[in-house]
Coordinates of C-alpha atoms and ligand atoms in Angstrom, one line a residue:
M160 CA 79.2 128.9 110.9
V161 CA 79.5 125.7 112.7
R162 CA 82.6 124.0 112.9
V163 CA 83.1 120.1 112.6
A164 CA 86.6 118.3 113.5
V165 CA 87.1 115.0 113.1
V166 CA 90.1 113.1 114.2
D167 CA 91.2 109.6 112.8
K168 CA 91.9 108.2 115.9
D169 CA 93.9 105.3 113.7
S170 CA 96.0 107.6 111.4
C171 CA 97.4 109.7 114.0
K172 CA 101.3 109.6 115.2
P173 CA 101.7 112.2 118.0
T174 CA 104.9 110.0 118.8
K175 CA 106.0 110.5 114.8
C176 CA 105.1 113.5 114.2
G177 CA 106.7 116.0 116.7
K178 CA 102.8 117.7 116.3
P179 CA 102.7 120.1 114.2
C180 CA 98.8 120.4 114.4
R181 CA 99.0 122.3 117.6
K182 CA 102.4 123.8 117.3
Y183 CA 101.5 126.0 113.9
C184 CA 97.5 127.0 115.2
P185 CA 96.8 130.6 114.6
I186 CA 94.1 130.7 118.1
V187 CA 96.6 127.9 120.2
R188 CA 99.2 130.9 119.0
I189 CA 97.3 132.9 120.7
G190 CA 97.1 130.9 124.3
Q191 CA 94.0 130.0 123.4
E192 CA 93.9 125.9 123.4
A193 CA 92.0 125.2 120.0
I194 CA 93.8 122.1 119.8
Y195 CA 95.2 120.7 122.4
F196 CA 96.9 117.1 124.1
A197 CA 95.8 115.3 127.2
E198 CA 98.4 113.2 129.6
G199 CA 100.3 110.8 127.8
E200 CA 100.1 110.1 123.7
A201 CA 96.9 110.3 122.4
P202 CA 95.4 112.0 119.9
P203 CA 94.9 115.7 120.1
T204 CA 91.9 117.1 120.8
I205 CA 90.2 119.6 118.9
N206 CA 87.8 122.6 120.5
E207 CA 85.1 123.2 118.2
Y208 CA 84.3 126.2 119.6
L209 CA 87.6 128.0 119.6
C210 CA 88.9 126.2 116.4
S211 CA 88.7 129.1 113.7
G212 CA 88.2 126.6 110.9
C213 CA 91.4 127.6 108.9
C214 CA 92.5 124.2 108.4
I215 CA 96.6 124.9 109.4
C216 CA 97.0 121.6 111.6
V217 CA 94.6 119.4 108.5
K218 CA 97.8 120.5 105.7
K219 CA 100.7 120.0 108.6
C220 CA 99.4 116.9 109.3
P221 CA 102.2 114.2 107.9
F222 CA 99.3 111.7 108.4
N223 CA 96.5 113.1 107.5
A224 CA 94.6 111.9 110.3
I225 CA 92.5 115.8 110.4
S226 CA 89.3 116.9 108.6
V227 CA 88.0 120.6 110.0
V228 CA 84.8 121.5 107.7
N229 CA 82.6 124.7 108.5
L230 CA 78.9 123.5 107.8
P231 CA 76.1 126.1 108.2
D232 CA 74.9 126.8 111.6
E233 CA 71.1 125.9 111.0
L234 CA 71.9 122.5 110.1
E235 CA 73.2 121.6 113.5
K236 CA 69.2 121.4 114.4
K237 CA 69.2 118.2 112.8
V238 CA 72.4 116.8 113.9
F239 CA 71.1 113.1 115.0
H240 CA 73.9 111.4 116.1
R241 CA 77.7 111.9 117.0
Y242 CA 80.2 109.0 117.8
G243 CA 82.1 110.7 119.8
V244 CA 84.8 114.3 120.3
N245 CA 86.0 114.9 117.1
A246 CA 84.1 111.7 115.4
F247 CA 81.7 111.4 113.3
K248 CA 78.7 113.7 113.0
L249 CA 75.4 112.7 111.1
Y250 CA 72.8 114.8 110.3
G251 CA 69.4 113.5 109.4
F252 CA 67.2 110.5 109.5
P253 CA 65.6 109.0 106.8
A254 CA 61.9 108.8 106.3
L255 CA 61.4 104.8 105.7
S256 CA 57.6 104.7 104.9
P257 CA 55.7 101.1 105.4
G258 CA 55.2 99.3 102.2
A259 CA 58.0 100.5 100.1
V260 CA 61.3 99.9 99.3
T261 CA 63.5 102.9 100.5
G262 CA 67.3 103.0 98.3
I263 CA 69.7 104.5 100.8
L264 CA 72.7 105.5 98.4
G265 CA 75.5 107.8 99.4
E266 CA 80.1 106.9 98.9
N267 CA 81.1 104.5 101.3
G268 CA 82.0 105.9 104.8
I269 CA 78.7 108.8 104.5
G270 CA 77.2 107.0 107.5
K271 CA 74.8 104.5 105.7
S272 CA 75.7 101.7 108.0
T273 CA 75.4 104.1 111.3
V274 CA 71.2 104.8 110.1
L275 CA 71.1 101.3 109.6
K276 CA 72.2 100.3 112.9
I277 CA 70.1 103.1 114.3
I278 CA 67.2 101.6 112.8
G279 CA 68.7 98.1 113.8
G280 CA 68.8 99.2 117.9
L281 CA 72.2 98.5 117.9
I282 CA 73.2 102.3 118.3
K283 CA 70.9 105.1 120.5
P284 CA 71.4 108.5 118.6
N285 CA 72.2 111.0 120.8
L286 CA 71.5 114.1 119.3
G287 CA 75.0 114.9 118.6
R288 CA 75.9 115.7 122.6
V289 CA 78.4 113.1 123.1
E290 CA 79.1 113.6 126.8
E291 CA 75.0 113.4 127.6
E292 CA 72.5 111.4 128.4
V293 CA 70.4 112.2 125.9
S294 CA 66.7 110.7 126.3
V295 CA 63.8 109.3 124.1
D296 CA 61.7 111.8 124.4
E297 CA 64.4 114.5 123.1
V298 CA 65.1 112.4 120.3
L299 CA 61.4 112.0 119.2
T300 CA 60.8 115.1 119.4
S301 CA 64.0 116.0 117.2
L302 CA 61.8 113.3 114.6
R303 CA 58.7 115.3 114.8
G304 CA 56.8 114.9 111.1
N305 CA 59.3 112.8 110.0
V306 CA 57.4 109.2 108.6
S307 CA 60.6 107.7 110.9
F308 CA 58.7 108.8 114.3
S309 CA 56.7 106.2 114.8
L310 CA 59.5 103.2 113.6
V311 CA 62.0 104.8 115.9
E312 CA 59.7 104.9 118.6
K313 CA 59.1 101.2 118.0
I314 CA 62.4 100.8 118.3
F315 CA 63.3 102.4 121.3
K316 CA 60.4 100.6 122.9
N317 CA 61.3 97.5 121.8
K318 CA 58.0 96.5 119.9
A319 CA 60.1 97.1 116.7
K320 CA 61.8 93.5 115.1
C321 CA 64.4 94.8 113.1
I322 CA 66.0 91.7 110.0
Y323 CA 69.3 92.7 109.4
K324 CA 71.3 91.3 106.3
P325 CA 75.0 92.2 106.2
Q326 CA 77.1 93.9 104.3
Y327 CA 80.0 92.0 104.8
L328 CA 79.2 88.3 105.5
D329 CA 83.1 87.2 106.4
E330 CA 81.6 86.2 109.9
I331 CA 78.8 84.1 108.8
P332 CA 81.0 80.8 107.8
R333 CA 83.0 81.1 111.5
L334 CA 79.8 81.8 113.3
I335 CA 77.6 78.2 111.7
G336 CA 80.8 77.2 108.9
D337 CA 80.2 73.7 109.9
K338 CA 76.1 73.7 110.0
K339 CA 74.7 72.6 106.7
V340 CA 73.0 75.5 104.5
G341 CA 69.1 73.5 104.7
E342 CA 69.3 73.1 108.1
V343 CA 70.6 76.6 108.6
L344 CA 67.3 77.9 106.4
E345 CA 65.1 75.2 108.4
K346 CA 65.7 76.7 111.2
V347 CA 65.1 80.8 110.6
D348 CA 62.0 80.3 108.5
E349 CA 59.7 82.1 110.6
R350 CA 57.4 82.7 108.0
G351 CA 57.0 79.6 106.4
V352 CA 58.5 80.6 103.1
F353 CA 61.7 78.1 103.2
K354 CA 60.3 77.1 99.2
E355 CA 59.9 80.1 97.7
A356 CA 63.4 81.4 98.6
V357 CA 65.2 78.6 98.2
E358 CA 63.9 78.5 94.5
K359 CA 64.1 82.0 94.2
L360 CA 67.2 82.2 95.0
D361 CA 68.6 78.6 93.5
L362 CA 70.3 77.4 96.9
G363 CA 68.5 73.9 95.9
N364 CA 71.6 72.7 95.3
V365 CA 73.6 73.6 98.1
L366 CA 71.2 72.4 101.4
E367 CA 73.3 70.0 101.8
N368 CA 76.8 71.2 101.5
K369 CA 78.2 73.3 104.5
V370 CA 78.7 76.7 105.2
N371 CA 82.2 76.8 105.2
A372 CA 82.1 75.2 102.0
L373 CA 80.0 78.0 100.1
S374 CA 81.3 80.5 97.6
G375 CA 81.0 84.4 98.2
G376 CA 77.7 84.4 95.8
E377 CA 76.2 81.4 97.8
L378 CA 76.7 82.7 100.8
Q379 CA 75.2 86.1 100.3
R380 CA 72.6 83.8 98.5
L381 CA 71.8 82.2 101.6
A382 CA 72.2 85.7 103.9
I383 CA 69.8 87.0 102.7
A384 CA 67.1 84.4 102.3
A385 CA 67.9 83.9 105.9
A386 CA 67.0 87.3 106.6
F387 CA 64.1 87.0 104.0
M388 CA 62.7 83.8 106.1
R389 CA 63.1 85.6 109.2
K390 CA 59.8 87.8 111.0
G391 CA 59.9 91.5 111.1
D392 CA 59.2 95.0 111.1
V393 CA 62.0 96.2 109.3
Y394 CA 64.4 94.4 106.9
L395 CA 67.9 96.2 106.2
F396 CA 69.1 94.7 102.9
D397 CA 72.9 96.6 103.2
E398 CA 74.7 95.3 100.0
P399 CA 73.0 92.8 98.8
S400 CA 74.2 92.5 95.2
S401 CA 78.2 91.9 95.9
F402 CA 79.4 88.4 94.3
L403 CA 75.9 87.9 92.8
D404 CA 75.3 88.1 88.7
V405 CA 72.9 90.2 86.7
R406 CA 70.2 87.2 87.1
Q407 CA 71.1 86.8 90.5
R408 CA 70.6 90.2 91.5
L409 CA 66.9 90.6 90.1
K410 CA 66.2 87.3 91.6
V411 CA 67.4 88.8 95.2
A412 CA 65.5 92.2 93.4
D413 CA 62.8 90.2 93.7
L414 CA 62.0 88.7 97.1
I415 CA 62.8 92.0 98.3
T416 CA 60.4 94.0 96.9
S417 CA 58.0 91.1 97.9
L418 CA 58.4 92.2 101.8
K419 CA 57.2 95.6 101.3
E420 CA 53.4 93.8 100.4
D421 CA 53.2 93.0 104.6
N422 CA 53.5 96.9 104.9
K423 CA 57.1 96.0 105.8
I424 CA 59.6 98.3 106.2
V425 CA 62.1 97.6 103.5
A426 CA 65.8 99.6 102.8
V427 CA 68.5 98.9 101.1
V428 CA 72.1 100.2 100.7
E429 CA 72.9 99.6 97.2
H430 CA 75.7 100.7 94.5
D431 CA 74.3 99.0 91.9
L432 CA 71.9 102.3 90.1
T433 CA 70.2 99.7 87.6
L434 CA 69.3 97.1 90.4
L435 CA 68.8 99.9 93.1
D436 CA 66.2 101.8 90.1
Y437 CA 64.9 98.7 90.1
L438 CA 63.9 97.3 92.8
A439 CA 62.9 100.6 94.7
D440 CA 60.2 103.0 95.4
Y441 CA 61.8 106.0 96.9
V442 CA 65.3 106.9 97.7
V443 CA 67.4 109.0 100.2
I444 CA 71.1 110.7 98.7
M445 CA 73.8 111.0 101.5
Y446 CA 76.1 113.1 101.4
G447 CA 79.0 115.3 103.0
Q448 CA 82.4 114.0 103.7
P449 CA 83.2 110.1 103.9
S450 CA 84.3 109.7 107.7
V451 CA 84.0 113.7 108.7
Y452 CA 80.0 114.5 108.2
G453 CA 76.7 112.7 106.9
I454 CA 73.2 114.4 105.5
V455 CA 70.3 112.4 105.0
S456 CA 68.5 114.6 102.2
Q457 CA 64.6 114.6 102.1
V458 CA 62.9 111.5 100.9
L459 CA 62.8 111.3 96.9
S460 CA 61.2 109.1 94.1
A461 CA 63.9 106.3 92.9
R462 CA 64.2 107.8 89.5
V463 CA 64.8 111.3 90.7
G464 CA 66.8 110.3 94.0
I465 CA 69.5 108.5 91.4
N466 CA 68.9 111.5 88.8
S467 CA 69.9 114.0 91.7
Y468 CA 72.8 111.5 92.4
L469 CA 74.0 111.6 89.2
D470 CA 73.6 115.2 88.8
G471 CA 75.6 116.1 92.2
Y472 CA 73.0 118.2 92.5
I473 CA 69.4 117.7 94.5
R474 CA 67.2 120.6 93.3
Q475 CA 64.5 120.2 95.7
E476 CA 66.5 121.3 98.2
N477 CA 68.9 122.9 96.0
I478 CA 72.2 121.7 97.1
R479 CA 75.0 120.6 95.2
F480 CA 77.1 118.4 96.9
R481 CA 79.6 117.0 94.1
K482 CA 81.2 119.7 91.5
D483 CA 80.8 117.1 88.5
E484 CA 77.6 115.1 87.6
I485 CA 78.2 111.6 86.4
K486 CA 77.2 110.8 82.4
F487 CA 76.6 107.8 80.9
H488 CA 77.5 107.3 76.6
A489 CA 75.8 105.6 74.2
H490 CA 78.8 104.6 72.2
A491 CA 78.6 102.9 68.6
P492 CA 82.6 101.3 68.7
V493 CA 83.2 100.5 65.1
E494 CA 83.4 97.3 64.4
E495 CA 87.8 96.6 63.8
A496 CA 88.7 100.2 64.7
F497 CA 91.8 98.3 66.7
N498 CA 94.0 97.4 64.0
V499 CA 97.0 97.2 65.6
K500 CA 96.2 93.7 67.6
M501 CA 97.9 93.3 71.2
F502 CA 97.5 89.7 71.9
E503 CA 96.0 86.9 70.3
W504 CA 94.8 83.3 71.0
P505 CA 93.8 79.9 70.4
S506 CA 90.1 78.6 70.9
I507 CA 90.5 77.0 74.1
E508 CA 89.3 73.9 75.9
V509 CA 89.2 73.2 79.6
S510 CA 88.5 70.7 82.4
L511 CA 88.6 71.5 86.0
G512 CA 86.7 69.0 88.6
G513 CA 83.7 68.0 86.6
F514 CA 83.2 71.7 84.6
S515 CA 84.4 72.1 81.2
L516 CA 84.8 75.4 79.1
K517 CA 84.9 75.9 76.1
A518 CA 86.3 79.3 74.3
E519 CA 86.7 80.7 71.3
G520 CA 90.0 82.2 70.0
G521 CA 90.2 85.9 69.7
S522 CA 92.5 89.4 70.1
I523 CA 92.6 92.3 71.5
G524 CA 94.2 95.4 70.0
V525 CA 96.1 98.5 71.6
G526 CA 94.2 100.7 73.1
E527 CA 91.0 98.5 73.4
V528 CA 89.4 96.8 76.6
I529 CA 87.3 93.4 76.8
G530 CA 84.7 93.4 79.1
I531 CA 83.5 89.9 80.1
A532 CA 80.1 88.7 81.1
G533 CA 78.0 86.0 82.0
P534 CA 76.1 84.3 85.0
N535 CA 78.6 82.9 88.0
G536 CA 79.8 79.9 88.0
I537 CA 79.9 80.0 84.1
G538 CA 83.6 80.2 83.6
K539 CA 83.9 83.7 83.6
T540 CA 86.8 83.9 85.7
T541 CA 88.2 80.8 84.4
M542 CA 88.1 82.4 81.0
L543 CA 90.4 85.0 82.0
K544 CA 92.6 82.9 84.0
E545 CA 93.4 80.8 81.1
L546 CA 94.1 84.0 78.8
L547 CA 96.2 85.0 81.8
K548 CA 98.2 81.6 81.0
Y549 CA 98.6 82.6 77.3
F550 CA 99.6 85.9 78.1
T551 CA 102.3 84.5 80.9
G552 CA 103.1 81.6 78.9
N553 CA 101.5 78.9 80.9
Q554 CA 104.2 79.6 83.5
S555 CA 102.9 77.7 86.8
V556 CA 102.6 81.2 89.1
S557 CA 100.9 81.6 92.6
E558 CA 98.3 84.4 92.4
G559 CA 100.3 86.2 95.0
D560 CA 103.0 86.2 92.3
L561 CA 101.4 87.5 89.8
V562 CA 100.0 90.5 91.5
R563 CA 103.7 91.4 91.9
K564 CA 104.0 91.0 88.7
I565 CA 102.0 92.6 85.8
G566 CA 98.9 94.4 85.9
Y567 CA 96.3 91.5 87.6
K568 CA 93.4 91.6 89.9
P569 CA 92.0 88.2 91.1
Q570 CA 88.3 88.0 92.3
Y571 CA 89.0 88.0 95.7
V572 CA 92.4 89.6 97.2
S573 CA 92.2 88.4 101.3
G574 CA 95.6 87.3 102.1
L575 CA 97.3 88.6 98.9
F576 CA 99.1 91.2 99.8
T577 CA 101.8 91.8 103.2
G578 CA 103.2 95.4 104.0
V579 CA 102.5 98.7 104.2
V580 CA 99.7 100.3 101.8
G581 CA 102.0 103.2 100.8
D582 CA 104.9 101.6 100.8
L583 CA 102.7 98.5 98.1
L584 CA 101.8 101.2 96.3
K585 CA 104.7 102.6 95.1
E586 CA 106.1 99.8 94.3
A587 CA 103.2 98.9 92.3
Y588 CA 104.0 101.8 90.4
G589 CA 107.5 101.7 90.6
G590 CA 108.6 104.4 92.3
D591 CA 106.7 107.9 93.9
I592 CA 103.1 108.3 92.3
P593 CA 102.5 111.4 90.6
E594 CA 100.3 114.4 91.4
M595 CA 98.0 113.7 88.8
L596 CA 97.4 110.0 89.7
E597 CA 97.2 110.8 93.4
S598 CA 94.7 112.7 92.5
E599 CA 92.8 110.6 90.1
L600 CA 92.7 107.0 91.1
I601 CA 94.8 107.6 95.1
K602 CA 92.5 110.2 96.5
P603 CA 89.0 109.3 95.6
L604 CA 89.5 105.4 96.3
K605 CA 90.2 107.2 99.7
L606 CA 93.7 105.0 99.5
D607 CA 95.5 108.3 100.4
R608 CA 94.2 107.3 104.0
L609 CA 95.5 103.7 104.7
S610 CA 99.1 104.9 103.1
D611 CA 100.1 103.6 106.5
R612 CA 97.8 101.1 107.2
L613 CA 99.1 97.3 107.0
A614 CA 97.6 95.6 103.8
E615 CA 96.5 93.0 105.1
T616 CA 94.4 94.8 108.6
L617 CA 92.2 96.3 104.9
S618 CA 88.2 95.9 105.7
G619 CA 86.7 93.5 102.8
G620 CA 86.0 96.7 100.7
E621 CA 89.2 99.2 101.3
L622 CA 91.8 95.9 100.2
Q623 CA 89.3 95.8 96.8
A624 CA 90.0 99.3 96.1
F625 CA 93.7 99.0 97.5
A626 CA 93.7 95.4 94.7
I627 CA 92.1 97.5 92.1
A628 CA 94.8 100.4 92.3
A629 CA 97.6 98.3 92.4
A630 CA 97.2 96.7 89.6
L631 CA 96.3 99.8 87.3
L632 CA 99.5 100.9 88.9
R633 CA 101.7 98.7 87.9
D634 CA 102.7 99.2 83.8
S635 CA 101.6 95.8 81.9
P636 CA 101.1 95.7 78.6
I637 CA 97.5 93.3 79.3
Y638 CA 95.3 94.1 82.8
F639 CA 93.5 91.3 84.1
L640 CA 90.9 92.7 86.7
D641 CA 88.3 90.2 87.7
E642 CA 85.4 92.3 89.0
P643 CA 86.5 95.9 89.7
C644 CA 83.9 97.2 91.3
A645 CA 83.2 94.8 93.9
Y646 CA 82.3 96.4 97.6
L647 CA 82.7 99.5 95.8
D648 CA 80.7 102.5 96.2
V649 CA 78.8 104.1 92.8
E650 CA 82.0 107.1 93.1
Q651 CA 84.6 104.9 93.4
R652 CA 83.3 103.0 90.6
L653 CA 82.7 105.6 88.2
V654 CA 87.1 106.0 89.3
I655 CA 87.8 102.8 87.9
I656 CA 86.1 102.8 85.4
R657 CA 87.7 105.8 83.8
A658 CA 90.9 104.9 85.1
I659 CA 90.7 101.9 83.3
R660 CA 89.6 103.7 80.5
H661 CA 92.6 106.4 80.9
T662 CA 94.9 103.5 81.4
V663 CA 94.8 102.1 78.0
M664 CA 94.5 104.7 76.0
S665 CA 97.3 106.7 77.5
K666 CA 99.9 103.9 77.8
K667 CA 98.4 102.2 74.7
V668 CA 97.8 98.8 76.2
S669 CA 94.5 96.7 76.5
A670 CA 92.2 95.3 79.9
F671 CA 90.2 92.1 80.3
V672 CA 87.8 93.2 82.3
V673 CA 85.3 90.2 84.3
E674 CA 81.7 92.3 85.5
H675 CA 78.0 92.0 86.7
D676 CA 77.4 95.4 87.1
I677 CA 75.6 96.3 83.7
A678 CA 76.4 100.0 83.7
A679 CA 79.9 99.7 84.1
L680 CA 80.4 96.8 81.5
D681 CA 79.1 99.7 79.4
F682 CA 80.4 102.6 80.2
F683 CA 84.1 100.7 79.7
S684 CA 83.8 97.9 77.3
D685 CA 85.1 98.2 73.7
R686 CA 84.1 94.7 73.2
I687 CA 81.8 91.7 75.0
I688 CA 82.8 88.2 75.7
L689 CA 79.7 86.2 76.5
V690 CA 79.9 83.4 78.2
Q691 CA 76.8 80.8 78.6
G692 CA 76.6 77.7 79.4
E693 CA 75.3 75.3 82.8
P694 CA 76.6 76.5 86.2
S695 CA 79.6 74.5 87.1
I696 CA 78.9 72.1 84.4
Q697 CA 79.9 73.7 81.7
G698 CA 80.4 77.3 80.3
Y699 CA 80.8 78.3 76.3
A700 CA 82.8 81.9 75.7
S701 CA 81.9 83.6 72.2
K702 CA 84.4 85.4 70.2
P703 CA 84.9 88.7 71.1
M704 CA 81.4 91.0 70.1
R705 CA 81.3 94.1 69.5
V706 CA 79.6 96.1 72.4
V707 CA 75.7 96.6 70.9
E708 CA 75.6 92.8 69.7
G709 CA 76.9 91.4 73.3
M710 CA 74.7 93.6 75.3
N711 CA 71.9 92.5 73.6
S712 CA 73.1 88.8 73.6
L713 CA 73.7 89.5 77.4
L714 CA 70.5 90.9 78.1
S715 CA 67.9 89.1 76.0
Y716 CA 70.0 85.8 77.8
L717 CA 68.9 87.1 80.7
D718 CA 65.7 88.0 79.3
V719 CA 65.8 91.6 80.3
T720 CA 65.1 94.5 78.6
L721 CA 66.8 98.1 79.1
R722 CA 66.1 101.8 78.4
R723 CA 68.0 104.7 78.3
E724 CA 67.5 107.4 81.0
P725 CA 67.4 110.7 78.5
E726 CA 69.0 113.5 81.5
N727 CA 71.9 111.1 81.5
L728 CA 71.7 107.4 79.1
R729 CA 71.7 105.7 82.8
P730 CA 70.8 102.5 81.5
R731 CA 67.2 101.3 83.1
I732 CA 65.7 97.9 83.2
N733 CA 61.9 97.9 81.7
K734 CA 59.2 96.5 83.4
K735 CA 58.2 93.1 82.5
G736 CA 55.5 93.5 79.0
S737 CA 55.4 97.0 79.5
K738 CA 55.0 98.8 76.0
T739 CA 58.5 99.9 76.1
D740 CA 60.0 96.1 76.8
R741 CA 57.5 94.2 74.3
L742 CA 58.8 97.2 71.4
Q743 CA 62.3 96.3 72.2
R744 CA 61.9 92.5 72.3
A745 CA 60.1 92.7 68.9
Q746 CA 62.8 94.7 67.2
S747 CA 65.6 92.6 69.6
K748 CA 66.9 95.7 70.6
Y749 CA 67.3 93.9 74.6
Y750 CA 69.2 97.7 74.8
Y751 CA 70.8 99.5 71.9
Ligands
SF4_991 S1 97.1 114.6 114.1 FE1 98.5 114.8 112.9 S2 100.1 116.0 113.5 FE2 98.6 116.2 115.2 S3 99.5 114.5 116.6 FE3 98.3 113.4 115.0 S4 99.4 112.7 113.5 FE4 100.7 114.5 114.4
SF4_992 S1 91.4 124.2 111.9 FE1 93.2 126.6 112.6 S2 92.3 127.1 114.3 FE2 91.2 124.8 114.1 S3 92.7 123.4 115.3 FE3 93.5 123.5 113.3 S4 94.6 124.8 113.3 FE4 93.9 125.4 115.0

C-alpha cells in the first residue's frame, strides 16, 4: 500500500494544539521522523515512506488538519499531478475526444478544477514528483494510449487554444464592471456569432447595461456567450448552470453542444445531472477523497457514466467509490394529505418598480414541503419573500437579521454572516450540534473542516453550504429556502434534499423551497407552486398543486418532456420529436 498524507495548511494551528500529531505518532516514538516540524511554527511534514498509515495523528489533531489514506501500489503508476509535499494528488487524466462533449462528474474538491487548469495550460503536470523538474516527454509518455495525448502535446507546445468559462464569476464585474454588455461581447466575437449567442441566451435586453449591474443569471449567460464567441480548440465550461432557470439551462446546453460540430473538444463540469445527461456524449467520473486525492475514471457513455455515478460503482473498472447508491423516487402524493395546516396566506398582489406579481392564496401543512418553480425574473423570490412577510407579521427586518432569527436561506448570501463558522452553526442550533446532525449534515457538507474559518472568508460554494446548514439547524416552524442547491455538488445536493425532508418530518414543520434543479424539485416537493409570466414585467403564482400536476405544468411551460431512467428513476430529458416525446405530449404526460 502507498500512503497519501495531506496537511491542510489553513486548518493547522501548531501554536494552539500542543502538536499531538507528532507526540502520539508510533513511528516517531520508535525514533523515526514520520512526522516532523521544520524550523518555526509551520505545519508538520509527513514522510509518506516512513508513515505506517495508522491515522493516529488524524484522530489526535483537534483542527482536522491531517488526512492519511492507504492506496493500492499500482495506482502510483497513474499519478498525474501533485500540488506539493503533503498536498492534493491527482491520478489519471480524462480522455477528451474531439467532436464530443465530455462531462466531468465528481464531488467538489476532487480535482475537477485541477484537470481544467491542466487543460487550460495553467498547471504543468508533474507526475507527482513535486521537487523535480518533469520533462514534457515524460508527461506525454504517461499519456500514451489516452485520447488526450495529442491535446496535451498541443497544450505544451502552445498549439491549442483553450477557452474557459470559470465556475465563479465574481471577478468579472471587478475587471470589466464599467463596460457595457454589448461592447464586451462585440470585442470577443472572434467567430462572428454575436447575433446567435445574444438571441439564444436572451441577452438582447441587457446589451446596453453595464456589467456591474447584471444579476447572477445575466452574468452567467454573458460569460457563456463570451466563451462561445471566442475561437478555440478546446472549450471548458465550469458549472454553466448556476443561477440559470431550467429553460435557460436547456438553451445553454444547445449552444455548448453546437461547438462540437466543428470537431472541437468540449468539457463540462456540471452537477445538474438532468442537464449533464442532456448535453454530454461521454462522462468521466472523478472519485477519491475531496482535498486529498482524486482518481479519473475511464470514459463512459453519458448514460452509463451518470448511472454509475449514482450507483457509486463503476462496473467497467470494478470500483465501488461510494457505499450507498443514490436512488430517485416516483412519488404520488395524495391531495389533501396534509390535514393539519401550518400556515395560510391570502391572495397576493405586489408591485416592485416596473414588476408586478399576483399570487393565489393557499396553505401549507405540517410536515409538508412546497417547491416554488418557474423561470428567472418572474417573481419566485418575490413570492418567497411575500410569504415570509406574512409569516413574520410584516415586520421590516433586514435579511441579515432574518437569517439569524428563522430558518431562512436567501438566494444571495454574500455579506450576511460574520464570525467563526463553528460558532455560528452552534448559535443557529442553540448549543452543541448532536452527533447525528454532525454526521448527516455538517460533515457531508464539509463544514467540519471550515469550523475555525471566518464566514466572511468562505468561497461562494462554501458559503452556500454554510448558509443552508445554518438555516436548517435553526428551530423554525417554517423554512424559507431560496435555491438551496446552488453551487453544491451532486452529493451535497442529496444531503440537502434529505435534510430538508428529514427536518420537516422529524420536527413536524414545513418548508417553502425555490429550486431550479428539476431532479431536486421532484425529490423533495409534496406540492408545487408554479410561477409564470413575463420576466421583469409580471408574474403569476399558482396555488400549490400536486407534484404530478405541478411538474407536468412546469414542463409543458418549458416545452420539454421527461422520462425516468428505469435503473434509478432519475429524470431524463426526451429528445424533441422522439417517439417517447411525441407519445408523452399526446397524453399530456410531460413527466408523470
Ligand atoms: S496538524 Fe493538527 S495537531 Fe498537528 S500541529 Fe497542526 S493542528 Fe496541531
Ligand atoms: S498516520 Fe500514524 S504513522 Fe503516519 S504520521 Fe500519522 S501517526 Fe505517524
